Amino acid sequence: MPLTCRGRVRGQEPSRGDVDDALGKFSLTLIDSLDTLVVLNKTKEFEDAVRKVLRDVNLDNDVVVSVFETNIRVLGGLLGGHSLAIMLKEKGEYMQWYNDELLHMAKQLGYKLLPAFNTTSGLPYPRINLKFGIRKPEARTGTETDTCTACAGTLILEFAALSRFTGATIFEEYARKALDFLWEKRQRSSNLVGVTINIHTGDWVRKDSGVGAGIDSYYEYLLKAYVLLGDDSFLERFNTHYDAIMRYISQPPLLLDVHIHKPMLNARTWMDALLAFFPGLQVLKGDIRPAIETHEMLYQVIKKHNFLPEAFTTDFRVHWAQHPLRPEFAESTYFLYKATGDPYYLEVGKTLIENLNKYARVPCGFAAMKDVRTGSHEDRMDSFFLAEMFKYLYLLFADKEDIIFDIEDYIFTTEAHLLPLWLSTTNQSITKKNITSEYTELDDSNFDWTCPNTQILFPNDPLYAQSIREPLKNVVDKSCPRGIIRVREESFRSGAKPPLRARDFMATNPEHLEILKKMGVSLIHLKDGRVQLVQHAIQAASSIDAEDGLRFMQEMIELSSQQQKEQQLPPRAVQIVSHPFFGRVVLTAGPAQFGPDLSKHKETRGFVVSSKPYNGCSELTNPEAVLGKIALVQRGQCMFAEKARNIQNAGAIGGIVIDDNDGSSSDTAPLFQMAGDGKDTDDIKIPMLFLFSKEGSIILDAIREYEEVEVLLSDKAKDRDPEMENEEQPASENESQNLSAEPMPSSSQEGEHNLVEHESPEESSPSIPPESSSPADLDRVADRPSEQNSQPPENPETSQNLDGECTDLDNKPQEQSETEEDSNPNVSWGKKVQPIDSILADWSEDIEAFEMMEKDEL
């Protein structure tokens, strides 16, 4: 406690809640900083400290502690101290009296932690009583059901090292079992893991996923377990997760949490400080470019606030203002310097030291920042400050001769404790390798099975890292060039025109795309066929072009909002009415902003036929087949309106556009309106509806099996015709599944890849302060009707991510007809229909995820 100049003893100070679970009356800071003394060449002090630990520390205390914190800080500290004690003893000058006493204490503590693993899953309880273990009445713990992924997955290094040092295999076996269980419980389609998991059932409790708090060191220990233990399965698992992280979570230079079942949806709009370790892990993995990018972004935040806030938003405002002197950024700085040799990172380290001395240093140590904006202190100096921050900063500036041992012979735990690499060949009692099931080889040259070697992987050229950092140097700068804006506004009044207006933009026009590039606006094509507009002002050709880009983005927001208000069309229905369906199958369809409005005009009924060419982008070659029927066309290669005109000219009475994105479904993707082509569409007189791939395949399968398939295009499903049904031999009295999913259509500006609705700044909520625990979601997701207000970006320098998700235009779910499974074995298409229970489960999952987004828990 650096402000009051005394130690913090559990029970003698007011409780701070879960933070105090790291304290077990076992001289935490003393043990946690043992190997730091050796790194700093304080060997005499190290020897004295070890004697104090052996003399004074008692591990048999009636205290409930965190299994995770006790493992990484105390068990890791004892093992790190033992590793360097035997190294010093071998050198022959210090520690000649040492006889593995720290290792004996570590083994004693290991056995005290083992009862926590007494679960059916093998995942440990989050807390344990050092004296009484778990579940006993006097233990006061053992009733918990949940633990964090990092809590259960950050044990293998310490426990395996304990087994290798002592020959007692039980520790490594328990840690491996916990890791195996987490791997098996990963979300199989995204290969991501959630934040918290039920230790008894294995169900994910919090289903958001990132690389920060709650998950961080799980990924770290998979890679480092491979380095320390040489087990290939750990590398396979890490590479599988890393591929998912870079696919979904990494949005350079940001790392944003997503939902494990719907990884294209961001789960929050802020980042926590613990993710600052990730660039260092990327260096160890060998992926240097994104490491440099994320590190530079974090450094810009630090330069703005002097320290890294505990959490900050995507537009770099303070979300949680505390800073408990976390070392993760210093750790990444050290690894980047080792990898690149760039003296820039020495300057970064110098900044960190200067800020610590200027703002955090107090007479009795270094005090945590209570608020980085005001510089107020908290009477707290966590043990990790001495265990990690001192160590990494010293190593950053140390020459090889400044360290009395070869640091390359050791691996750092997540608490920066040193474990010798020779453990990989010692006491290998666990001969059976972990089997990583369903591992898929990933096409990535970074996944070569070699230990990372800084001399080979990275060009030791400072200009290499500088070229990656340069575009990000002003990413956090909040100053807007107001003078330039005024000049541009004056020029517009005097007759000059901006290079491109939002209302004129066409995503298929190469000239328009070139103008966007010049303005720093990029077009990102999403997997589901939609697009995302993102502006990075620093990538614009000039500051004037950056202002044009900002204005274009603002116009697009206003235009999309206006279209949303003016053309809020509800979803439509495609109902198959011919034999043997008789109206039982109703497919949810997206409407068009052109052609007759089916809610005001009579429904269209007719047989369906595929157009030739199937994309409908040129004059049809089968007009005689299309005449008087409803034409099927595939999405893509031209505007929706162009398709409508071509099939109308061929004599079609209606059209259905089927998505070209294989596997898309209204179950999982929000519907949208097919927009016009920016021209007058009054000439289109036939109704047009849009079906996702899954729904479209039901019609295509029906055509293949029954040839003549008749459908009804309408605003909602019609009652079935009993007379028609009675005319036919009834295949079954049961009904097939109704595929209607929650309708969430939105406007689209473009044909194949649709420019989607964005929210207007006028709808922003100015009442949310920067430090609010519920920051405005800049990456607004479509199917989140409960949260319609967004806080607009304040700065053209900031990445403006106008999300390509479609906004909700109709919150009322479509009425669903009573549905049962069709028992006719000939109706093969029915087996592809998603059960309504599954759809409802998806909705419940979404609602649960969105509620979880509101929880700000580290």
Short mmCIF file of C-alpha atoms in Angstrom, two decimals, residues 11-301:
data_model
loop_
_atom_site.label_atom_id
_atom_site.label_comp_id
_atom_site.label_asym_id
_atom_site.label_seq_id
_atom_site.Cartn_x
_atom_site.Cartn_y
_atom_site.Cartn_z
CA GLY A 11 -8.75 -9.28 6.63
CA GLN A 12 -7.00 -6.28 8.16
CA GLU A 13 -8.07 -3.88 5.42
CA PRO A 14 -11.59 -3.30 4.05
CA SER A 15 -12.44 -5.95 1.49
CA ARG A 16 -12.06 -5.01 -2.17
CA GLY A 17 -14.09 -7.98 -3.37
CA ASP A 18 -12.63 -10.42 -5.89
CA VAL A 19 -9.39 -8.45 -6.14
CA ASP A 20 -8.46 -9.71 -2.69
CA ASP A 21 -8.70 -13.35 -3.81
CA ALA A 22 -5.05 -13.07 -4.83
CA LEU A 23 -4.09 -12.50 -1.19
CA GLY A 24 -3.61 -15.61 0.95
CA LYS A 25 -1.46 -14.39 3.83
CA PHE A 26 1.50 -15.96 2.05
CA SER A 27 3.66 -12.87 1.42
CA LEU A 28 2.43 -12.55 -2.15
CA THR A 29 4.69 -9.70 -3.31
CA LEU A 30 7.80 -11.30 -1.82
CA ILE A 31 7.26 -14.60 -3.65
CA ASP A 32 6.06 -12.98 -6.87
CA SER A 33 9.20 -10.84 -7.19
CA LEU A 34 11.86 -13.47 -6.36
CA ASP A 35 13.15 -14.05 -9.89
CA THR A 36 12.94 -10.33 -10.68
CA LEU A 37 15.78 -9.81 -8.21
CA VAL A 38 18.00 -12.20 -10.17
CA VAL A 39 17.12 -10.58 -13.51
CA LEU A 40 18.10 -7.22 -12.01
CA ASN A 41 21.38 -8.81 -10.84
CA LYS A 42 20.40 -8.42 -7.20
CA THR A 43 21.71 -11.85 -6.25
CA LYS A 44 22.49 -11.02 -2.63
CA GLU A 45 19.00 -9.60 -2.14
CA PHE A 46 17.59 -12.72 -3.85
CA GLU A 47 19.36 -14.99 -1.40
CA ASP A 48 18.03 -12.95 1.53
CA ALA A 49 14.51 -13.00 0.07
CA VAL A 50 14.56 -16.79 -0.33
CA ARG A 51 15.59 -17.17 3.31
CA LYS A 52 12.68 -14.91 4.35
CA VAL A 53 10.25 -17.02 2.33
CA LEU A 54 11.48 -20.24 3.90
CA ARG A 55 11.44 -18.74 7.38
CA ASP A 56 8.19 -16.79 7.38
CA VAL A 57 5.78 -17.94 4.69
CA ASN A 58 2.96 -20.27 5.74
CA LEU A 59 0.80 -21.90 3.06
CA ASP A 60 -1.60 -23.57 5.49
CA ASN A 61 -3.89 -20.59 6.07
CA ASP A 62 -7.66 -20.61 6.51
CA VAL A 63 -8.12 -18.27 3.57
CA VAL A 64 -10.16 -18.62 0.38
CA VAL A 65 -7.98 -17.74 -2.60
CA SER A 66 -8.25 -17.67 -6.37
CA VAL A 67 -6.88 -20.86 -7.93
CA PHE A 68 -5.80 -18.91 -11.00
CA GLU A 69 -4.02 -16.10 -9.16
CA THR A 70 -2.39 -18.44 -6.67
CA ASN A 71 -1.11 -20.60 -9.50
CA ILE A 72 0.43 -17.87 -11.65
CA ARG A 73 1.74 -15.67 -8.81
CA VAL A 74 2.65 -17.98 -5.93
CA LEU A 75 3.24 -21.38 -7.51
CA GLY A 76 4.84 -19.66 -10.50
CA GLY A 77 6.89 -17.44 -8.21
CA LEU A 78 8.19 -20.40 -6.21
CA LEU A 79 9.07 -22.32 -9.38
CA GLY A 80 10.74 -19.27 -10.95
CA GLY A 81 12.71 -18.71 -7.77
CA HIS A 82 13.72 -22.38 -7.70
CA SER A 83 14.79 -22.27 -11.37
CA LEU A 84 17.16 -19.38 -10.77
CA ALA A 85 18.28 -20.66 -7.38
CA ILE A 86 19.61 -23.89 -8.90
CA MET A 87 21.17 -21.85 -11.73
CA LEU A 88 23.03 -19.67 -9.21
CA LYS A 89 24.06 -22.72 -7.21
CA GLU A 90 25.58 -24.27 -10.32
CA LYS A 91 27.58 -21.08 -10.91
CA GLY A 92 29.20 -21.68 -7.56
CA GLU A 93 29.00 -18.28 -5.85
CA TYR A 94 25.52 -17.86 -4.40
CA MET A 95 22.87 -20.20 -2.99
CA GLN A 96 25.37 -22.95 -2.15
CA TRP A 97 23.21 -23.89 0.84
CA TYR A 98 20.06 -24.27 -1.26
CA ASN A 99 18.55 -27.77 -1.35
CA ASP A 100 15.31 -27.43 -3.34
CA GLU A 101 13.42 -25.84 -0.44
CA LEU A 102 11.37 -23.57 -2.76
CA LEU A 103 10.46 -26.61 -4.86
CA HIS A 104 9.23 -28.44 -1.76
CA MET A 105 7.02 -25.44 -0.94
CA ALA A 106 5.76 -25.40 -4.53
CA LYS A 107 4.86 -29.08 -4.32
CA GLN A 108 3.04 -28.48 -1.03
CA LEU A 109 1.05 -25.68 -2.65
CA GLY A 110 0.35 -27.81 -5.72
CA TYR A 111 -1.25 -30.49 -3.58
CA LYS A 112 -3.33 -27.82 -1.83
CA LEU A 113 -4.70 -26.71 -5.22
CA LEU A 114 -5.51 -30.21 -6.53
CA PRO A 115 -8.91 -30.57 -4.74
CA ALA A 116 -10.17 -27.72 -6.92
CA PHE A 117 -10.08 -30.13 -9.88
CA ASN A 118 -12.64 -32.45 -8.29
CA THR A 119 -15.30 -31.80 -10.95
CA THR A 120 -16.84 -34.05 -13.60
CA SER A 121 -15.39 -31.87 -16.33
CA GLY A 122 -11.89 -31.59 -14.93
CA LEU A 123 -12.18 -27.81 -14.93
CA PRO A 124 -11.09 -26.45 -11.54
CA TYR A 125 -13.28 -24.55 -9.12
CA PRO A 126 -12.37 -20.87 -9.29
CA ARG A 127 -11.55 -20.67 -5.54
CA ILE A 128 -10.20 -22.93 -2.85
CA ASN A 129 -9.51 -22.75 0.87
CA LEU A 130 -5.79 -23.26 1.47
CA LYS A 131 -6.46 -25.10 4.73
CA PHE A 132 -9.76 -26.89 4.19
CA GLY A 133 -9.94 -27.32 0.42
CA ILE A 134 -13.36 -27.49 -1.27
CA ARG A 135 -16.94 -28.11 -0.12
CA LYS A 136 -16.29 -28.70 3.56
CA PRO A 137 -18.45 -26.42 5.69
CA GLU A 138 -15.38 -24.70 7.08
CA ALA A 139 -14.00 -24.18 3.56
CA ARG A 140 -16.60 -21.50 2.75
CA THR A 141 -16.25 -22.27 -0.95
CA GLY A 142 -17.10 -24.96 -3.48
CA THR A 143 -20.56 -23.74 -4.42
CA GLU A 144 -19.43 -21.88 -7.52
CA THR A 145 -20.56 -23.16 -10.90
CA ASP A 146 -18.69 -20.91 -13.32
CA THR A 147 -15.07 -20.12 -14.06
CA CYS A 148 -13.36 -18.04 -16.70
CA THR A 149 -11.62 -19.69 -19.64
CA ALA A 150 -8.27 -18.19 -18.69
CA CYS A 151 -8.76 -19.35 -15.08
CA ALA A 152 -9.06 -22.97 -16.20
CA GLY A 153 -6.68 -22.76 -19.13
CA THR A 154 -3.70 -21.02 -17.51
CA LEU A 155 -2.30 -23.88 -15.45
CA ILE A 156 -0.31 -26.06 -17.79
CA LEU A 157 3.06 -24.27 -17.58
CA GLU A 158 3.27 -24.17 -13.78
CA PHE A 159 1.70 -27.59 -13.20
CA ALA A 160 3.76 -29.29 -15.92
CA ALA A 161 6.93 -27.65 -14.62
CA LEU A 162 6.07 -28.86 -11.11
CA SER A 163 5.63 -32.39 -12.45
CA ARG A 164 8.86 -32.24 -14.44
CA PHE A 165 10.83 -30.83 -11.48
CA THR A 166 9.45 -33.34 -8.95
CA GLY A 167 8.52 -36.39 -11.00
CA ALA A 168 4.94 -36.27 -9.64
CA THR A 169 2.89 -36.59 -12.83
CA ILE A 170 -0.49 -35.80 -11.28
CA PHE A 171 -0.12 -32.04 -11.64
CA GLU A 172 0.53 -32.09 -15.38
CA GLU A 173 -2.24 -34.65 -15.89
CA TYR A 174 -4.83 -32.43 -14.19
CA ALA A 175 -3.79 -29.33 -16.11
CA ARG A 176 -3.87 -31.22 -19.42
CA LYS A 177 -7.34 -32.57 -18.68
CA ALA A 178 -8.65 -29.04 -18.11
CA LEU A 179 -7.11 -27.84 -21.37
CA ASP A 180 -8.51 -30.85 -23.23
CA PHE A 181 -12.00 -30.08 -21.96
CA LEU A 182 -11.83 -26.42 -23.03
CA TRP A 183 -10.65 -27.48 -26.47
CA GLU A 184 -13.52 -29.92 -26.86
CA LYS A 185 -16.01 -27.25 -25.79
CA ARG A 186 -14.86 -24.65 -28.32
CA GLN A 187 -17.55 -23.45 -30.68
CA ARG A 188 -16.93 -25.76 -33.62
CA SER A 189 -18.01 -23.50 -36.46
CA SER A 190 -16.04 -20.44 -35.31
CA ASN A 191 -13.28 -22.22 -33.30
CA LEU A 192 -13.67 -19.57 -30.61
CA VAL A 193 -14.18 -19.97 -26.87
CA GLY A 194 -16.37 -17.93 -24.56
CA VAL A 195 -15.38 -15.93 -21.50
CA THR A 196 -16.95 -18.05 -18.75
CA ILE A 197 -17.97 -21.70 -18.67
CA ASN A 198 -19.94 -23.92 -16.31
CA ILE A 199 -17.44 -26.22 -14.62
CA HIS A 200 -19.98 -29.01 -14.20
CA THR A 201 -21.88 -29.05 -17.50
CA GLY A 202 -19.38 -27.41 -19.84
CA ASP A 203 -22.01 -24.96 -21.10
CA TRP A 204 -20.79 -21.51 -22.04
CA VAL A 205 -22.17 -18.93 -19.62
CA ARG A 206 -20.76 -15.85 -21.33
CA LYS A 207 -20.63 -16.40 -25.06
CA ASP A 208 -18.62 -13.36 -26.08
CA SER A 209 -15.06 -13.99 -27.17
CA GLY A 210 -11.94 -11.85 -27.44
CA VAL A 211 -8.27 -11.83 -26.50
CA GLY A 212 -8.59 -9.71 -23.36
CA ALA A 213 -9.88 -10.32 -19.86
CA GLY A 214 -11.19 -13.79 -19.14
CA ILE A 215 -9.58 -15.54 -22.12
CA ASP A 216 -6.17 -13.92 -22.72
CA SER A 217 -3.70 -16.33 -21.12
CA TYR A 218 -5.57 -19.43 -22.35
CA TYR A 219 -4.28 -18.67 -25.84
CA GLU A 220 -0.88 -17.69 -24.45
CA TYR A 221 -0.47 -21.01 -22.62
CA LEU A 222 -1.40 -23.12 -25.64
CA LEU A 223 1.52 -21.70 -27.60
CA LYS A 224 3.93 -21.62 -24.69
CA ALA A 225 3.00 -25.18 -23.68
CA TYR A 226 4.15 -26.25 -27.13
CA VAL A 227 7.41 -24.32 -26.69
CA LEU A 228 8.08 -25.67 -23.20
CA LEU A 229 6.76 -29.23 -23.54
CA GLY A 230 7.19 -29.91 -27.27
CA ASP A 231 3.69 -31.38 -27.66
CA ASP A 232 2.52 -30.73 -31.22
CA SER A 233 -1.16 -30.86 -30.28
CA PHE A 234 -0.82 -27.62 -28.33
CA LEU A 235 0.52 -25.89 -31.45
CA GLU A 236 -2.31 -27.34 -33.53
CA ARG A 237 -4.86 -25.97 -31.11
CA PHE A 238 -3.22 -22.59 -30.90
CA ASN A 239 -3.04 -22.27 -34.68
CA THR A 240 -6.70 -23.20 -35.01
CA HIS A 241 -7.71 -20.57 -32.46
CA TYR A 242 -5.31 -18.01 -33.92
CA ASP A 243 -6.83 -18.41 -37.37
CA ALA A 244 -10.26 -17.70 -35.84
CA ILE A 245 -8.93 -14.69 -33.91
CA MET A 246 -7.45 -13.13 -37.03
CA ARG A 247 -10.58 -13.94 -39.01
CA TYR A 248 -13.16 -12.54 -36.61
CA ILE A 249 -11.68 -10.62 -33.64
CA SER A 250 -8.79 -8.82 -35.31
CA GLN A 251 -9.94 -5.63 -37.02
CA PRO A 252 -6.56 -3.93 -37.37
CA PRO A 253 -5.48 -2.15 -35.38
CA LEU A 254 -8.39 -3.05 -33.08
CA LEU A 255 -9.18 -6.34 -31.34
CA LEU A 256 -12.93 -6.44 -30.73
CA ASP A 257 -14.93 -9.09 -28.89
CA VAL A 258 -17.43 -11.07 -30.93
CA HIS A 259 -20.14 -13.65 -30.24
CA ILE A 260 -18.86 -17.22 -30.52
CA HIS A 261 -21.94 -18.46 -32.42
CA LYS A 262 -22.22 -15.40 -34.63
CA PRO A 263 -18.62 -14.21 -34.93
CA MET A 264 -19.44 -11.57 -37.53
CA LEU A 265 -21.28 -9.63 -34.80
CA ASN A 266 -19.22 -7.46 -32.44
CA ALA A 267 -20.14 -8.12 -28.82
CA ARG A 268 -18.94 -4.77 -27.50
CA THR A 269 -17.49 -1.48 -28.64
CA TRP A 270 -14.67 -1.19 -26.16
CA MET A 271 -11.40 -2.96 -25.44
CA ASP A 272 -9.80 -3.79 -22.12
CA ALA A 273 -6.17 -3.19 -21.20
CA LEU A 274 -5.33 -6.88 -20.79
CA LEU A 275 -5.35 -7.40 -24.55
CA ALA A 276 -2.09 -5.42 -24.66
CA PHE A 277 -0.27 -8.74 -24.15
CA PHE A 278 -1.43 -9.99 -27.53
CA PRO A 279 1.16 -8.23 -29.74
CA GLY A 280 3.85 -9.95 -27.67
CA LEU A 281 2.20 -13.32 -28.23
CA GLN A 282 1.98 -12.58 -31.96
CA VAL A 283 5.73 -11.95 -31.97
CA LEU A 284 6.30 -15.33 -30.34
CA LYS A 285 4.01 -16.86 -32.93
CA GLY A 286 5.81 -15.08 -35.75
CA ASP A 287 3.06 -12.75 -37.05
CA ILE A 288 4.85 -9.44 -36.82
CA ARG A 289 2.73 -7.01 -38.86
CA PRO A 290 -0.52 -7.11 -36.82
CA ALA A 291 1.59 -7.07 -33.65
CA ILE A 292 3.17 -3.78 -34.72
CA GLU A 293 -0.20 -2.32 -35.70
CA THR A 294 -2.02 -3.13 -32.46
CA HIS A 295 0.96 -2.09 -30.34
CA GLU A 296 1.14 1.26 -32.10
CA MET A 297 -2.56 1.88 -31.55
CA LEU A 298 -2.13 1.14 -27.84
CA TYR A 299 0.88 3.43 -27.67
CA GLN A 300 -1.15 6.27 -29.15
CA VAL A 301 -3.75 5.74 -26.42
#
